[in-house]
Amino acid sequence: MQVEAISRALEANNFDAHVVKSRAAANEAMLSLIPRDTTVGVGDSATIRQIGILERLVKRGTKLLNPFSRELTTDPSKRDVRHELSRAVFTTNVLITGTNAVTLDGKLVNIDAVGNRVAAMIFGPKEVIIVVGRNKIVRDVDAALHRIKNVIAPYHARTKDFATPCARTGRCSDCDSLDRLCNVTTILEKRPWRTAMTIILVDEDLGLSWDETWPPKRISKIKSNYEGVTWVFARA
Ligand code: SF4
């Protein structure tokens, strides 16, 4: 399995890595890693919403700080609450989130518009748990950046109604748009010193990523699963 090889590469880069077969198994792994009586921050991630871990954590009584709930992201009057919550995530014990790409040699590559997700991945929460579907695996950092800017960002922009050129053309033009999504790029080459970091590799397609050479049926399933857990954010 390719995920097993990625797991070994991540471990060589000082990350803790777990391989699971399904989203259900990812949930169980997370529930065993996260103490019940702790506070969990959430970084915006379709993968995290897809696997259903947020509902499981709430149900067992774990406190969640989730600035990216539908309620907070669609109501413009909740903008200040959302921003305060985004800052509060930096002081939580555990952050759960996804990544845009993982390379064959175990690097995590991400691009953010705001930067709160990637900043909290690096420092703040004592422990970070990142869930990655097999469809996020790419050859290397160049392939990751190419895919993020020419597959993920254009589709993300179109789905969320951002007025970027790539939303129209499907290709990155290194834009100057006020809606530009690609403002902060991070490459986690090795685990940062002060943060415990666990990567859960799931042998399923999760979140937004695909290779354009894959069969159309697989790509359209990834798209429709993503669309089921995303929505247009209120501009703020
Ligand atoms: S830089 Fe602009 S055009 Fe390029 S992918 Fe990002 S948002 Fe789209």
XYZ file of C-alpha atoms and ligand atoms in Angstrom:
244
model
C 0.000 0.000 0.000
C 1.320 3.454 -0.895
C 0.081 4.853 2.418
C 2.390 2.447 4.267
C 5.413 3.846 2.412
C 4.295 7.415 3.183
C 3.893 6.447 6.833
C 7.524 5.307 6.961
C 8.656 8.533 5.275
C 6.687 10.610 7.806
C 8.186 8.668 10.714
C 11.659 9.326 9.284
C 10.790 13.031 9.459
C 9.917 12.703 13.183
C 6.142 12.759 12.751
C 4.036 10.061 14.390
C 2.135 8.288 11.644
C -0.780 5.875 11.683
C -2.256 4.076 8.697
C -5.963 3.235 8.768
C -8.188 1.652 6.142
C -11.275 3.814 6.505
C -12.752 7.013 7.892
C -14.415 4.953 10.642
C -10.995 3.672 11.696
C -9.631 7.237 11.541
C -12.345 8.287 13.979
C -11.454 5.502 16.388
C -7.753 6.371 16.181
C -8.511 10.037 16.922
C -10.824 9.217 19.816
C -8.096 7.106 21.380
C -5.503 9.868 20.910
C -7.626 12.763 22.213
C -8.413 12.831 25.954
C -12.122 13.262 26.696
C -11.628 16.224 29.026
C -9.524 18.405 26.788
C -10.193 21.323 24.451
C -9.865 20.656 20.732
C -9.355 23.379 18.142
C -10.433 22.855 14.549
C -8.566 24.018 11.442
C -10.778 24.415 8.384
C -10.772 21.033 6.647
C -13.247 19.193 4.429
C -11.552 15.933 5.460
C -12.295 16.564 9.134
C -15.942 17.320 8.349
C -16.238 14.273 6.068
C -15.048 11.704 8.587
C -17.588 12.775 11.234
C -15.106 13.226 14.086
C -16.567 16.583 15.147
C -19.930 15.019 15.990
C -18.216 12.115 17.793
C -16.144 14.465 19.962
C -19.151 16.609 20.882
C -21.209 13.518 21.688
C -18.659 12.227 24.189
C -18.396 15.643 25.857
C -15.085 16.999 24.519
C -15.033 20.786 24.164
C -14.570 21.973 20.587
C -13.451 25.382 19.360
C -14.598 25.356 15.754
C -14.451 28.720 13.980
C -15.506 26.986 10.750
C -18.960 25.732 11.640
C -21.694 26.451 9.120
C -23.353 28.755 11.632
C -20.271 30.933 12.156
C -19.099 31.022 8.550
C -22.396 31.876 6.884
C -23.667 34.595 9.219
C -21.845 37.930 8.642
C -22.958 39.158 12.084
C -20.856 36.347 13.640
C -17.639 37.533 12.003
C -16.046 38.855 15.202
C -16.937 35.688 17.125
C -15.335 33.603 14.379
C -12.151 35.659 14.389
C -11.839 35.518 18.181
C -12.388 31.780 18.097
C -9.688 31.441 15.412
C -7.256 33.165 17.785
C -8.365 31.053 20.743
C -7.532 27.880 18.776
C -3.829 28.705 19.276
C -4.155 28.002 23.016
C -6.027 24.693 22.757
C -4.402 21.415 23.777
C -5.142 19.648 20.513
C -5.624 20.901 16.950
C -7.315 18.655 14.402
C -7.095 19.530 10.745
C -6.164 18.326 7.258
C -3.328 19.049 4.854
C -3.367 19.989 1.183
C -0.701 17.464 0.199
C 1.798 14.920 1.505
C 4.858 14.037 -0.546
C 6.463 10.636 -1.092
C 9.336 11.697 1.165
C 6.975 12.673 3.980
C 6.642 16.457 3.721
C 3.360 18.283 4.330
C 2.573 21.101 1.902
C -0.142 23.684 2.509
C -1.356 26.966 1.081
C -3.700 29.263 3.025
C -5.474 32.532 2.390
C -5.587 33.690 6.034
C -2.838 31.514 7.499
C -4.518 30.612 10.798
C -4.692 26.911 9.909
C -1.031 26.559 8.947
C 0.191 28.786 11.794
C -1.638 26.683 14.395
C -0.231 23.516 12.813
C 3.283 24.770 13.510
C 3.044 26.308 17.002
C 0.371 26.911 19.595
C -1.674 23.797 20.301
C 0.470 21.258 22.165
C -0.615 18.442 19.902
C -1.661 18.450 16.263
C -3.527 15.623 14.578
C -3.687 15.770 10.791
C -5.930 13.451 8.785
C -4.876 12.750 5.187
C -6.695 10.785 2.509
C -4.691 8.753 -0.054
C -5.724 11.206 -2.767
C -3.483 13.865 -1.149
C -0.294 11.943 -1.913
C 1.946 13.649 -4.483
C 5.417 12.955 -5.830
C 7.264 15.955 -4.349
C 6.949 19.584 -3.265
C 6.808 20.902 -6.858
C 4.001 18.481 -7.690
C 2.199 19.521 -4.494
C 2.380 23.221 -5.339
C 1.303 22.561 -8.924
C -1.695 20.523 -7.782
C -2.737 22.981 -5.061
C -2.646 25.925 -7.485
C -4.092 24.231 -10.559
C -6.558 21.759 -9.112
C -7.433 22.498 -5.497
C -7.467 26.321 -5.410
C -9.478 26.767 -8.649
C -12.115 24.270 -7.546
C -12.193 25.641 -3.998
C -12.562 29.199 -5.360
C -15.389 28.176 -7.694
C -17.252 26.252 -5.003
C -16.967 29.066 -2.483
C -17.704 31.817 -4.968
C -14.346 33.620 -4.780
C -13.657 36.048 -7.624
C -10.224 34.712 -8.566
C -9.128 34.201 -12.187
C -8.540 30.495 -11.498
C -12.209 30.065 -10.552
C -13.005 30.930 -14.191
C -10.079 29.346 -16.018
C -9.162 26.400 -13.778
C -5.513 27.458 -13.915
C -3.323 29.604 -11.656
C -2.203 32.970 -13.027
C -0.431 34.062 -9.803
C -3.191 36.607 -9.413
C -3.433 39.935 -7.605
C -7.082 39.344 -6.767
C -8.404 40.631 -3.437
C -9.916 37.154 -3.085
C -6.521 35.466 -3.671
C -6.397 32.166 -1.778
C -2.648 31.594 -2.072
C -1.133 34.028 0.407
C 0.783 31.744 2.758
C 2.704 28.617 1.739
C 4.152 26.215 4.315
C 6.263 23.121 3.854
C 6.654 20.995 6.970
C 9.878 19.169 6.162
C 10.265 17.678 9.647
C 8.192 17.912 12.826
C 8.598 21.319 14.477
C 10.400 21.096 17.861
C 7.666 22.118 20.270
C 4.649 20.409 18.737
C 3.620 16.771 18.974
C 2.287 15.881 15.551
C 0.389 12.795 14.472
C -0.532 12.126 10.872
C -3.384 9.692 10.274
C -3.161 8.329 6.738
C -6.470 6.994 5.501
C -6.579 4.557 2.596
C -9.654 6.347 1.191
C -10.166 9.476 -0.899
C -10.931 12.349 1.460
C -11.040 16.106 1.028
C -10.239 18.062 -2.104
C -7.412 16.726 -4.259
C -6.959 14.661 -7.371
C -4.594 14.008 -10.212
C -6.066 15.121 -13.532
C -5.112 11.796 -15.126
C -7.313 9.768 -12.752
C -10.535 8.189 -14.040
C -13.372 10.764 -14.271
C -15.565 8.627 -11.995
C -13.045 8.809 -9.160
C -12.600 12.568 -9.600
C -16.328 13.271 -9.666
C -16.801 11.254 -6.469
C -14.087 13.315 -4.741
C -15.810 16.499 -5.936
C -19.285 15.484 -4.828
C -18.063 14.299 -1.424
C -16.290 17.635 -0.974
C -19.341 19.614 -2.032
C -21.395 17.752 0.577
C -19.321 19.265 3.386
C -18.578 22.754 2.106
C -20.549 25.925 1.552
C -20.103 29.583 0.593
C -18.638 31.590 3.466
C -20.019 35.029 4.270
C -17.428 37.600 3.156
C -15.576 38.976 6.170
S -2.661 32.629 -6.918
Fe -4.717 33.344 -7.516
S -5.051 32.437 -9.548
Fe -3.384 31.298 -8.574
S -4.391 29.552 -7.614
Fe -4.146 31.165 -6.059
S -6.086 32.270 -6.088
Fe -5.975 31.084 -7.996
